[in-house]
Coordinates of C-alpha atoms in Angstrom, one line a residue:
Chain A
X1 CA 88.2 168.6 140.7
X2 CA 85.4 167.6 138.6
X3 CA 81.6 168.1 138.7
X4 CA 80.0 166.7 141.7
X5 CA 77.7 163.8 140.9
X6 CA 76.5 162.6 144.5
X7 CA 76.0 165.3 147.3
X8 CA 74.0 164.4 150.8
X9 CA 73.4 166.9 153.0
X10 CA 72.9 166.4 157.0
X11 CA 71.5 162.7 155.8
X12 CA 70.1 161.2 159.5
X13 CA 68.3 158.1 159.4
X14 CA 66.9 156.5 163.3
X15 CA 65.3 153.6 163.5
X16 CA 63.3 153.4 166.5
X17 CA 63.5 150.6 168.6
X18 CA 61.0 150.5 171.4
X19 CA 57.3 152.2 171.0
X20 CA 55.2 152.8 174.5
X21 CA 51.4 151.7 174.3
X22 CA 50.5 154.5 172.2
X23 CA 52.8 154.2 169.4
X24 CA 55.6 156.8 170.2
X25 CA 58.7 156.1 170.1
X26 CA 60.6 155.5 173.9
X27 CA 64.2 154.9 172.0
X28 CA 65.6 155.9 169.0
X29 CA 68.6 154.1 167.3
X30 CA 70.7 156.8 165.4
X31 CA 72.3 154.5 162.5
X32 CA 73.0 157.6 161.0
X33 CA 73.4 161.2 162.4
X34 CA 73.9 164.5 160.4
X35 CA 76.4 163.2 157.4
X36 CA 77.2 165.4 154.6
X37 CA 79.8 164.6 152.0
X38 CA 80.3 164.9 148.1
X39 CA 81.1 162.6 145.8
X40 CA 82.7 163.8 142.2
X41 CA 82.1 162.1 139.1
X42 CA 84.6 159.5 138.3
X43 CA 85.8 158.8 141.8
X44 CA 85.5 156.4 144.0
X45 CA 85.0 157.6 147.6
X46 CA 85.4 154.9 150.1
X47 CA 83.4 155.0 153.2
X48 CA 85.3 153.2 156.4
X49 CA 84.3 152.2 160.0
X50 CA 83.7 149.7 162.5
X51 CA 80.6 147.2 162.1
X52 CA 77.9 149.4 163.0
X53 CA 78.6 153.3 162.6
X54 CA 76.0 153.3 159.6
X55 CA 78.1 153.1 156.5
X56 CA 75.9 150.1 154.7
X57 CA 72.5 152.6 156.2
X58 CA 73.6 155.6 153.7
X59 CA 74.5 153.1 150.8
X60 CA 71.2 151.8 151.4
X61 CA 69.9 155.2 151.6
X62 CA 71.6 155.8 148.3
X63 CA 69.3 153.1 146.7
X64 CA 66.3 153.9 148.2
X65 CA 66.2 150.5 150.5
X66 CA 65.7 152.8 153.3
X67 CA 63.8 156.2 153.5
X68 CA 66.2 158.9 155.2
X69 CA 64.7 160.7 158.1
X70 CA 65.6 164.1 157.0
X71 CA 68.3 165.2 155.2
X72 CA 68.5 165.6 151.2
X73 CA 70.5 163.2 148.7
X74 CA 71.5 165.4 145.6
X75 CA 72.1 163.6 142.6
X76 CA 73.0 165.4 139.6
X77 CA 71.2 168.6 141.1
X78 CA 67.8 166.5 141.7
X79 CA 66.9 165.5 145.5
X80 CA 66.0 162.0 145.4
X81 CA 64.3 162.2 148.8
X82 CA 61.7 164.7 147.6
X83 CA 60.5 162.4 144.7
X84 CA 57.2 160.5 145.0
X85 CA 58.3 156.6 144.9
X86 CA 57.5 155.9 140.7
X87 CA 59.6 159.0 140.1
X88 CA 62.6 157.7 142.8
X89 CA 62.2 154.3 141.3
X90 CA 63.3 155.7 137.7
X91 CA 66.9 156.3 139.3
X92 CA 67.5 152.8 140.3
X93 CA 68.9 153.3 136.6
X94 CA 71.6 155.6 138.0
X95 CA 72.4 154.3 141.4
X96 CA 73.4 150.7 141.7
X97 CA 74.4 148.8 144.8
X98 CA 76.7 145.4 144.9
X99 CA 75.7 143.5 147.9
X100 CA 78.3 142.3 150.7
X101 CA 77.1 138.8 150.6
X102 CA 77.3 137.0 147.4
X103 CA 75.8 134.1 148.7
X104 CA 72.8 135.7 149.8
X105 CA 72.1 138.5 147.1
X106 CA 71.2 136.1 144.1
X107 CA 68.1 134.3 143.3
X108 CA 68.2 130.8 144.2
X109 CA 65.8 129.8 141.4
X110 CA 67.0 131.9 138.7
X111 CA 69.6 131.3 136.2
X112 CA 72.7 134.1 136.2
X113 CA 71.7 134.7 132.5
X114 CA 67.9 135.7 133.6
X115 CA 69.7 137.8 137.0
X116 CA 71.9 139.6 134.6
X117 CA 68.8 140.0 131.9
X118 CA 66.0 140.9 134.4
X119 CA 67.0 144.9 134.9
X120 CA 67.4 145.4 131.5
X121 CA 63.6 143.5 131.2
X122 CA 62.1 145.4 133.5
X123 CA 63.7 149.1 133.0
X124 CA 63.1 148.8 129.2
X125 CA 66.6 149.3 128.2
X126 CA 66.7 147.2 125.0
X127 CA 64.8 145.3 122.6
X128 CA 64.3 142.1 123.4
X129 CA 66.7 140.3 120.5
X130 CA 69.4 142.4 121.8
X131 CA 69.5 141.4 125.8
X132 CA 70.8 137.9 124.8
X133 CA 73.9 139.6 123.2
X134 CA 74.4 142.3 126.0
X135 CA 74.3 139.5 128.7
X136 CA 76.9 137.7 127.1
X137 CA 78.4 141.5 126.8
X138 CA 78.4 141.6 130.3
X139 CA 79.4 138.5 131.2
X140 CA 82.4 138.6 129.2
X141 CA 83.1 141.9 131.1
X142 CA 83.3 140.6 134.5
X143 CA 85.1 137.5 133.8
X144 CA 82.9 134.8 133.3
X145 CA 82.1 132.8 130.0
X146 CA 78.8 132.9 128.1
X147 CA 78.2 128.7 128.7
X148 CA 77.8 129.4 132.2
X149 CA 74.9 132.0 131.8
X150 CA 72.2 128.7 132.1
X151 CA 73.3 127.5 135.4
X152 CA 72.0 128.3 139.1
X153 CA 73.9 130.7 141.6
X154 CA 74.3 127.7 144.0
X155 CA 76.8 126.1 141.3
X156 CA 79.1 129.0 141.6
X157 CA 82.0 130.2 144.0
X158 CA 81.9 133.0 146.4
X159 CA 84.0 135.3 143.7
X160 CA 82.1 134.2 140.8
X161 CA 78.8 134.9 142.3
X162 CA 80.2 138.4 143.3
X163 CA 80.9 138.7 139.4
X164 CA 77.6 138.1 139.0
X165 CA 76.6 140.7 141.1
X166 CA 78.5 143.0 139.5
X167 CA 77.2 142.2 136.1
X168 CA 74.0 142.6 137.1
X169 CA 74.5 146.3 139.0
X170 CA 76.4 146.7 135.2
X171 CA 73.5 145.8 133.2
X172 CA 71.3 149.0 133.3
X173 CA 74.7 151.2 132.7
X174 CA 74.4 153.1 136.3
X175 CA 76.3 156.3 136.8
X176 CA 77.2 155.5 140.6
X177 CA 77.3 152.0 141.6
X178 CA 77.3 151.4 145.6
X179 CA 79.7 149.0 146.7
X180 CA 79.0 147.5 150.0
X181 CA 81.6 145.6 151.4
X182 CA 82.1 144.0 148.3
X183 CA 84.9 141.8 148.8
X184 CA 84.7 141.1 152.9
X185 CA 82.9 137.7 152.1
X186 CA 85.6 136.4 150.1
X187 CA 88.8 135.0 150.8
X188 CA 92.0 137.0 150.4
X189 CA 93.2 135.9 146.7
X190 CA 89.9 136.3 145.6
X191 CA 89.2 139.8 147.1
X192 CA 92.1 141.1 145.3
X193 CA 90.9 139.8 141.4
X194 CA 87.5 141.4 142.3
X195 CA 89.4 144.9 143.6
X196 CA 90.9 144.9 140.3
X197 CA 88.0 143.7 138.6
X198 CA 86.4 146.9 140.0
X199 CA 89.4 149.6 139.3
X200 CA 89.2 148.1 135.7
X201 CA 85.4 148.6 135.3
X202 CA 85.2 152.3 136.7
X203 CA 87.4 153.2 133.9
X204 CA 85.6 150.8 131.2
X205 CA 82.2 151.9 131.9
X206 CA 83.0 155.4 133.3
X207 CA 81.6 154.7 137.0
X208 CA 81.7 156.5 139.9
X209 CA 82.2 154.4 143.3
X210 CA 81.1 154.6 146.6
X211 CA 82.9 152.0 148.3
X212 CA 82.2 150.6 151.5
X213 CA 84.6 148.6 153.8
X214 CA 85.5 148.2 157.3
X215 CA 89.3 148.3 156.9
X216 CA 91.2 151.1 155.6
X217 CA 93.5 148.4 153.7
X218 CA 91.1 147.3 151.5
X219 CA 89.7 150.9 150.7
X220 CA 93.3 152.3 150.2
X221 CA 93.1 150.4 147.1
X222 CA 90.4 151.5 145.1
X223 CA 89.7 155.1 146.8
X224 CA 90.7 158.3 145.7
X225 CA 89.4 160.0 148.9
X226 CA 88.0 158.4 151.9
X227 CA 85.5 159.4 154.8
X228 CA 86.0 158.1 158.4
X229 CA 83.0 157.1 160.0
X230 CA 81.9 156.4 163.7
X231 CA 79.1 155.9 165.3
X232 CA 76.3 157.6 162.6
X233 CA 79.0 160.1 162.2
X234 CA 81.3 161.4 159.8
X235 CA 85.2 162.1 161.6
X236 CA 87.3 162.8 158.7
X237 CA 87.5 163.5 155.2
X238 CA 90.6 163.3 153.3
X239 CA 92.4 162.6 150.0
X240 CA 93.6 159.2 150.1
X241 CA 97.2 159.6 150.4
X242 CA 96.7 162.7 153.2
X243 CA 94.5 160.6 155.2
X244 CA 97.4 157.4 155.1
X245 CA 100.2 159.6 155.8
X246 CA 98.8 162.6 157.6
X247 CA 95.5 161.5 160.0
X248 CA 93.9 163.6 161.8
X249 CA 91.5 162.6 163.6
X250 CA 92.6 160.4 166.6
X251 CA 90.1 157.7 165.5
X252 CA 92.1 157.9 161.9
X253 CA 94.9 157.5 164.0
X254 CA 94.1 154.5 165.8
X255 CA 92.4 152.7 162.8
X256 CA 95.6 153.4 160.3
X257 CA 98.1 151.9 163.3
X258 CA 96.2 148.6 163.3
X259 CA 96.7 148.2 159.6
X260 CA 99.6 145.2 159.9
X261 CA 102.4 145.9 158.0
X262 CA 105.2 143.6 156.8
X263 CA 107.6 146.1 157.0
X264 CA 109.7 146.1 160.2
X265 CA 110.7 149.6 159.7
X266 CA 107.7 150.7 159.2
X267 CA 106.1 149.3 162.2
X268 CA 104.5 152.1 164.3
X269 CA 103.3 152.4 167.7
X270 CA 100.1 150.5 167.5
X271 CA 97.3 152.4 169.4
X272 CA 95.2 150.3 171.2
X273 CA 91.5 151.8 171.8
X274 CA 90.0 150.6 175.3
X275 CA 86.2 150.0 175.7
X276 CA 83.8 149.5 173.3
X277 CA 82.1 150.9 171.0
X278 CA 79.1 153.3 173.0
X279 CA 75.1 152.4 172.3
X280 CA 74.1 153.9 169.0
X281 CA 70.7 154.0 170.7
X282 CA 72.0 156.3 173.4
X283 CA 75.2 158.2 171.9
X284 CA 77.2 160.6 174.2
X285 CA 76.6 163.6 174.2
X286 CA 79.5 166.0 172.7
X287 CA 81.8 164.0 170.5
X288 CA 80.5 160.7 169.8
X289 CA 84.4 159.3 170.1
X290 CA 85.7 161.0 173.7
X291 CA 84.7 157.8 175.9
X292 CA 87.5 156.1 174.0
X293 CA 89.5 159.0 172.9
X294 CA 93.2 159.0 174.0
X295 CA 93.4 162.7 173.0
X296 CA 90.2 163.9 174.2
X297 CA 90.0 166.9 177.1
X298 CA 88.2 169.2 179.1
X299 CA 84.7 169.6 177.0
X300 CA 84.8 166.8 174.8
X301 CA 82.2 164.9 176.0
X302 CA 79.9 167.8 176.3
X303 CA 80.6 170.0 173.4
X304 CA 80.4 168.1 170.0
X305 CA 82.9 169.1 166.9
X306 CA 81.5 170.2 163.5
X307 CA 83.2 169.2 160.5
X308 CA 85.6 171.6 159.5
X309 CA 88.1 171.9 156.4
X310 CA 91.2 171.9 158.6
X311 CA 94.0 171.8 155.4
X312 CA 92.4 172.3 151.6
X313 CA 90.3 169.0 151.0
X314 CA 91.1 167.9 154.3
X315 CA 88.3 168.1 157.1
X316 CA 88.2 166.7 160.3
X317 CA 85.2 166.6 163.2
X318 CA 87.6 166.9 166.0
X319 CA 87.7 169.8 169.0
X320 CA 91.7 169.8 168.3
X321 CA 91.2 171.0 164.9
X322 CA 88.0 173.6 166.0
X323 CA 90.1 176.6 166.2
Chain B
X1 CA 101.6 146.6 140.8
X2 CA 98.1 145.5 139.5
X3 CA 98.1 141.7 138.7
X4 CA 96.0 142.6 135.5
X5 CA 96.1 139.4 134.0
X6 CA 94.1 137.3 137.0
X7 CA 91.2 140.3 136.8
X8 CA 89.2 137.8 133.7
X9 CA 90.0 134.0 133.6
X10 CA 88.6 133.2 130.1
X11 CA 87.6 129.6 129.8
X12 CA 86.9 128.2 126.6
X13 CA 83.2 126.2 126.4
X14 CA 83.6 123.0 125.9
X15 CA 81.4 121.3 123.2
X16 CA 79.1 119.8 125.2
X17 CA 78.7 123.1 127.3
X18 CA 77.8 124.8 124.1
X19 CA 75.3 122.0 123.1
X20 CA 73.4 123.4 126.6
X21 CA 73.5 126.8 125.6
X22 CA 71.8 126.3 122.0
X23 CA 68.9 124.1 123.9
X24 CA 68.3 125.8 126.9
X25 CA 66.2 123.5 128.8
X26 CA 63.0 124.7 130.2
X27 CA 62.4 125.1 133.9
X28 CA 59.2 122.7 133.4
X29 CA 61.4 120.4 131.7
X30 CA 63.5 120.2 134.3
X31 CA 61.5 119.8 137.4
X32 CA 60.1 117.1 135.4
X33 CA 63.1 115.0 134.4
X34 CA 63.8 115.5 138.1
X35 CA 60.5 114.2 139.5
X36 CA 60.6 111.2 136.8
X37 CA 64.0 110.7 138.8
X38 CA 61.9 110.2 142.1
X39 CA 60.5 106.7 142.3
X40 CA 57.7 107.6 144.9
X41 CA 56.6 110.6 143.2
X42 CA 56.1 108.8 139.8
X43 CA 54.2 106.2 141.9
X44 CA 51.7 109.0 143.6
X45 CA 51.4 110.2 140.4
X46 CA 50.2 107.0 138.4
X47 CA 47.7 106.7 141.1
X48 CA 46.6 109.9 141.0
X49 CA 46.5 109.8 137.5
X50 CA 44.5 106.7 137.8
X51 CA 42.1 108.0 139.6
X52 CA 41.5 110.6 137.5
X53 CA 40.9 107.9 134.9
X54 CA 38.4 106.5 136.7
X55 CA 36.8 109.6 137.8
X56 CA 36.4 110.3 134.4
X57 CA 35.2 106.8 132.8
X58 CA 33.8 106.1 135.7
X59 CA 30.3 105.2 134.5
X60 CA 31.7 102.6 132.2
X61 CA 33.4 100.7 134.7
X62 CA 30.9 100.5 137.5
X63 CA 28.9 97.0 137.3
X64 CA 26.0 98.1 139.1
X65 CA 24.1 101.0 139.8
X66 CA 25.8 102.6 142.5
X67 CA 22.9 104.5 144.0
X68 CA 20.0 101.4 143.4
X69 CA 19.3 99.7 146.8
X70 CA 18.5 96.2 147.1
X71 CA 17.4 95.3 150.7
X72 CA 17.4 91.8 149.4
X73 CA 20.9 91.6 148.8
X74 CA 22.4 94.3 151.9
X75 CA 25.6 92.8 153.9
X76 CA 26.8 90.4 151.0
X77 CA 30.5 89.8 151.7
X78 CA 32.8 90.4 148.6
X79 CA 32.7 87.8 146.0
X80 CA 32.7 87.3 142.5
X81 CA 29.5 89.5 141.5
X82 CA 29.8 92.2 144.5
X83 CA 34.3 92.5 144.4
X84 CA 33.9 94.8 147.8
X85 CA 30.6 93.5 148.9
X86 CA 27.2 95.4 149.6
X87 CA 26.4 97.8 152.0
X88 CA 23.3 98.2 154.5
X89 CA 21.2 98.9 151.6
X90 CA 22.3 96.3 149.3
X91 CA 23.8 98.5 147.2
X92 CA 27.1 97.7 145.3
X93 CA 30.2 98.8 147.4
X94 CA 32.7 98.3 144.3
X95 CA 30.4 100.7 141.9
X96 CA 29.8 102.8 144.6
X97 CA 33.4 103.7 145.1
X98 CA 34.4 104.2 141.6
X99 CA 31.1 106.9 141.5
X100 CA 32.7 108.5 145.1
X101 CA 36.3 109.3 142.9
X102 CA 34.4 111.6 141.1
X103 CA 33.1 113.5 144.1
X104 CA 36.2 113.1 146.1
X105 CA 38.7 114.5 143.5
X106 CA 36.5 117.4 142.7
X107 CA 35.9 118.6 146.0
X108 CA 39.4 117.9 147.1
X109 CA 40.9 120.1 144.6
X110 CA 38.1 122.8 144.1
X111 CA 38.4 123.4 147.8
X112 CA 42.0 123.8 147.7
X113 CA 42.2 125.7 145.2
X114 CA 39.9 128.0 146.8
X115 CA 41.8 128.2 150.0
X116 CA 45.0 128.4 148.0
X117 CA 44.5 131.1 146.2
X118 CA 42.7 133.2 148.9
X119 CA 45.1 132.2 151.3
X120 CA 48.5 133.1 148.5
X121 CA 47.0 136.4 148.4
X122 CA 46.2 137.7 151.7
X123 CA 49.2 136.0 153.8
X124 CA 51.5 137.4 150.8
X125 CA 49.8 141.2 151.1
X126 CA 50.0 140.7 154.7
X127 CA 53.7 139.3 155.0
X128 CA 55.4 141.7 152.5
X129 CA 53.1 145.1 153.8
X130 CA 53.7 144.3 157.1
X131 CA 52.4 147.3 159.4
X132 CA 48.7 147.5 160.1
X133 CA 47.8 145.5 156.9
X134 CA 49.1 142.7 158.0
X135 CA 47.7 143.0 162.1
X136 CA 44.2 143.6 160.2
X137 CA 44.2 140.6 158.1
X138 CA 46.1 138.2 160.2
X139 CA 43.7 139.2 163.1
X140 CA 40.6 138.3 160.7
X141 CA 42.6 135.0 160.1
X142 CA 43.3 134.7 164.3
X143 CA 39.0 134.9 164.5
X144 CA 38.4 132.6 161.8
X145 CA 40.7 130.0 163.3
X146 CA 39.8 130.5 166.9
X147 CA 36.5 128.5 166.2
X148 CA 36.7 125.2 165.2
X149 CA 36.9 124.4 161.3
X150 CA 34.1 122.1 161.4
X151 CA 31.5 124.2 163.1
X152 CA 32.5 127.5 161.0
X153 CA 32.2 125.0 157.9
X154 CA 28.7 123.8 158.9
X155 CA 28.1 127.7 159.8
X156 CA 28.8 128.6 156.3
X157 CA 26.7 125.8 155.1
X158 CA 24.0 127.7 157.3
X159 CA 24.1 130.2 155.0
X160 CA 24.5 129.0 151.9
X161 CA 22.4 126.0 151.7
X162 CA 23.3 122.6 151.2
X163 CA 24.9 120.9 148.4
X164 CA 28.0 119.5 147.2
X165 CA 29.0 122.8 145.6
X166 CA 28.4 124.8 149.1
X167 CA 30.7 122.3 150.5
X168 CA 33.1 123.1 147.9
X169 CA 32.9 126.7 149.3
X170 CA 32.7 125.9 153.0
X171 CA 35.8 123.9 153.5
X172 CA 37.6 126.3 150.8
X173 CA 36.9 129.4 152.7
X174 CA 37.7 127.8 156.4
X175 CA 41.2 126.6 155.6
X176 CA 42.5 129.8 154.1
X177 CA 43.9 131.0 157.3
X178 CA 46.0 128.1 157.3
X179 CA 47.3 129.0 153.8
X180 CA 47.5 132.5 154.6
X181 CA 49.7 132.1 157.7
X182 CA 52.4 130.0 156.2
X183 CA 52.5 132.0 153.3
X184 CA 52.7 135.0 155.7
X185 CA 55.1 133.3 157.3
X186 CA 57.4 132.4 154.4
X187 CA 57.1 135.7 153.3
X188 CA 58.4 137.3 156.3
X189 CA 61.9 134.9 156.5
X190 CA 62.3 135.1 152.6
X191 CA 61.8 139.1 152.2
X192 CA 64.5 139.9 154.2
X193 CA 66.8 138.3 151.6
X194 CA 69.4 140.6 149.9
X195 CA 68.0 139.0 146.9
X196 CA 64.5 140.6 147.4
X197 CA 66.6 143.8 148.5
X198 CA 68.3 143.2 145.0
X199 CA 64.8 142.9 143.1
X200 CA 64.0 146.8 144.7
X201 CA 67.2 148.0 143.7
X202 CA 67.5 147.5 140.2
X203 CA 63.7 148.8 139.9
X204 CA 61.2 146.0 140.5
X205 CA 57.8 146.6 140.9
X206 CA 56.5 145.1 144.6
X207 CA 53.8 143.0 142.8
X208 CA 56.3 141.5 140.4
X209 CA 58.9 140.9 143.7
X210 CA 56.6 138.6 145.5
X211 CA 55.4 136.7 142.0
X212 CA 58.8 136.5 140.8
X213 CA 61.5 136.7 143.5
X214 CA 59.5 135.8 146.6
X215 CA 56.8 133.2 146.4
X216 CA 59.4 130.6 143.9
X217 CA 61.2 130.4 146.7
X218 CA 58.7 129.6 149.2
X219 CA 56.4 127.0 147.0
X220 CA 57.9 124.2 148.1
X221 CA 55.9 124.9 151.7
X222 CA 52.7 125.7 149.9
X223 CA 53.0 122.8 147.3
X224 CA 53.4 120.6 150.4
X225 CA 50.7 122.0 152.1
X226 CA 48.5 121.9 149.6
X227 CA 48.8 117.9 149.1
X228 CA 48.1 117.2 152.5
X229 CA 45.5 120.0 152.4
X230 CA 43.7 117.8 149.5
X231 CA 43.3 114.8 152.2
X232 CA 42.0 117.3 154.7
X233 CA 39.0 118.5 152.5
X234 CA 38.7 114.5 151.3
X235 CA 37.9 114.5 155.0
X236 CA 36.0 117.9 156.1
X237 CA 33.4 116.9 153.0
X238 CA 32.8 113.5 154.7
X239 CA 32.0 114.8 158.3
X240 CA 30.0 117.3 156.6
X241 CA 28.7 114.5 154.4
X242 CA 27.7 112.7 158.0
X243 CA 26.2 115.6 159.3
X244 CA 23.7 115.3 156.2
X245 CA 25.2 118.8 154.4
X246 CA 27.5 117.4 152.3
X247 CA 26.6 115.4 149.5
X248 CA 23.1 114.1 149.7
X249 CA 21.8 110.8 149.2
X250 CA 22.1 108.7 147.4
X251 CA 24.9 109.9 145.9
X252 CA 28.2 108.1 147.3
X253 CA 31.5 109.8 148.7
X254 CA 33.9 108.0 150.6
X255 CA 34.0 109.5 153.6
X256 CA 29.9 109.8 154.0
X257 CA 30.2 105.9 153.3
X258 CA 32.4 105.6 155.8
X259 CA 30.5 107.4 158.5
X260 CA 27.1 105.4 157.5
X261 CA 28.7 102.2 158.1
X262 CA 30.6 102.7 161.3
X263 CA 27.8 100.9 163.3
X264 CA 28.5 97.6 161.1
X265 CA 32.4 97.5 162.0
X266 CA 32.2 94.2 163.7
X267 CA 29.5 92.7 161.8
X268 CA 30.5 94.0 157.8
X269 CA 33.6 95.3 158.2
X270 CA 34.2 95.3 154.4
X271 CA 31.4 98.4 154.3
X272 CA 34.3 100.5 155.5
X273 CA 37.6 99.2 154.8
X274 CA 37.0 99.7 150.9
X275 CA 35.7 103.2 151.6
X276 CA 39.2 103.8 154.4
X277 CA 41.5 102.0 151.9
X278 CA 40.1 104.1 148.7
X279 CA 40.3 107.5 151.1
X280 CA 44.0 106.6 152.0
X281 CA 45.2 105.7 149.0
X282 CA 44.1 109.2 147.3
X283 CA 45.5 110.8 150.3
X284 CA 49.2 109.0 149.9
X285 CA 49.5 109.5 146.3
X286 CA 48.8 113.4 147.0
X287 CA 51.1 113.3 149.6
X288 CA 53.9 111.5 147.7
X289 CA 53.5 113.2 145.0
X290 CA 53.9 116.6 147.0
X291 CA 57.2 115.2 148.6
X292 CA 58.7 114.7 144.9
X293 CA 57.3 118.6 143.7
X294 CA 59.1 119.7 146.7
X295 CA 62.7 118.2 145.6
X296 CA 61.8 119.0 141.7
X297 CA 61.1 122.4 142.4
X298 CA 64.4 123.2 144.4
X299 CA 67.1 123.9 142.0
X300 CA 69.9 122.9 144.6
X301 CA 68.9 119.0 145.2
X302 CA 68.3 118.4 141.8
X303 CA 70.6 116.2 140.2
X304 CA 72.7 116.8 137.4

């Protein structure tokens, strides 16, 4: 494997939901609870899980929108969590974010040309007279025409707006782009276009992606390795092919069985999970998934499994594979 | 497998589009074009321009000295000599209204300027920082709101002394909480938007995020409030004047004229009607302009 670009170590993010009279937290939401993983240079690491499992929180911690409660984020060996705010901001040139909702992520009072030029201007990446040219180039890269640069975001469709969002992220020439469900707000025909565009740009700009999605089918298209999250914890990490053909964790198996297939011979038994996702405010002791797991056995509700390498490159956090 | 062709649709720019690109319109020009199409706003602007002109060249338009009393001429109904009649001291109301335009416009604009600047800064800090900063600033604002504004203005006047300049400061100070609250509320609703987060992700400093990304998006509410605030300021000055704290006699000020003439409403209604009309027209003009500006400042409601 190539060198590690980002390493996340025991990352935690707790949100205080309630405080007592003296300001002491009485109820804490564990959005991300002890998550560790690595992303290698040039790969696309997919992160999947249901709504509210903490995947977006991880993405936002990487771009400094949230401050981790504890844990480390190592970017090319530098611990980002230990830096002063001023130094931390300098890393925005290396890590960028593509937002989920292209309708909300563009300032309605700026033209798209200004939106794309802004990151170049405020980071002083280019002399003034070259910015224009660079914006033209970026617009071309994402498949927008140069004559559209003086228009406002509301004049564009969802797919076009997402292209503007991608161009803005590319403007600072980042090394890592966190794609926070970049296609889930788009309709299906546009999803494929945007995914292909992201795939192409990855090679062109030598990018690394953390690709967050709530469905395995989108991640399958673009990722090299996939991590599966449930209720703030990583359940399984494996290379894409391995994960799709040999899912180890019962939760992953259930997720995969939920992907619709048009091939009748490949239709598998659908695993229907009973119950709802427990509240992350008071997560179950032991394994987070045990209350809905169809393979749980004696002790799962008391003893939490740790993420361990079951076969080379394939990690799972399940007591079925602890020994 | 992958349909690479669909990835980057290229469109040839039309001649018109290229022309547009070569001459990017400034935001101000776009706003101006949009404002010009709004007939009500244009009317408001014309009235304001007219008032401003009257305030500037007023002394040359007055047929009589506005401060010169002449008891033998008191309570004249409007006629050829005294177009708007004369008041209880025989002063020409037409001349006094022209003279009052200068005071009313100056007071309205400067009082609003004071409360706007201070209110926007305090409200922005409170809304954006949140937490303890927010609590401290907003509780102070609540304390100011708890006292009726005219009473607070009187208290300020008592501390500052009499005079129209002091009245401006007092009126400006007492309306700070209103602006601070509005700005804070707007900022709270806007700051959680993805585009504000995006501005942070690309490395903006907080001050730039507030001024470039948040405030332009809450401008419309602030502008509308400020235009209404000008009228409130004019009325507040009148109240202070009536209590003997604002303009000092014999200086002419519309609200003051209205207050002093209120005893003659049945015998000499014109002494009230003309200052009242002057206040109404001024307030209306600023409101019309405010509404027009709100639409013009919003790119979504702009017509192409």
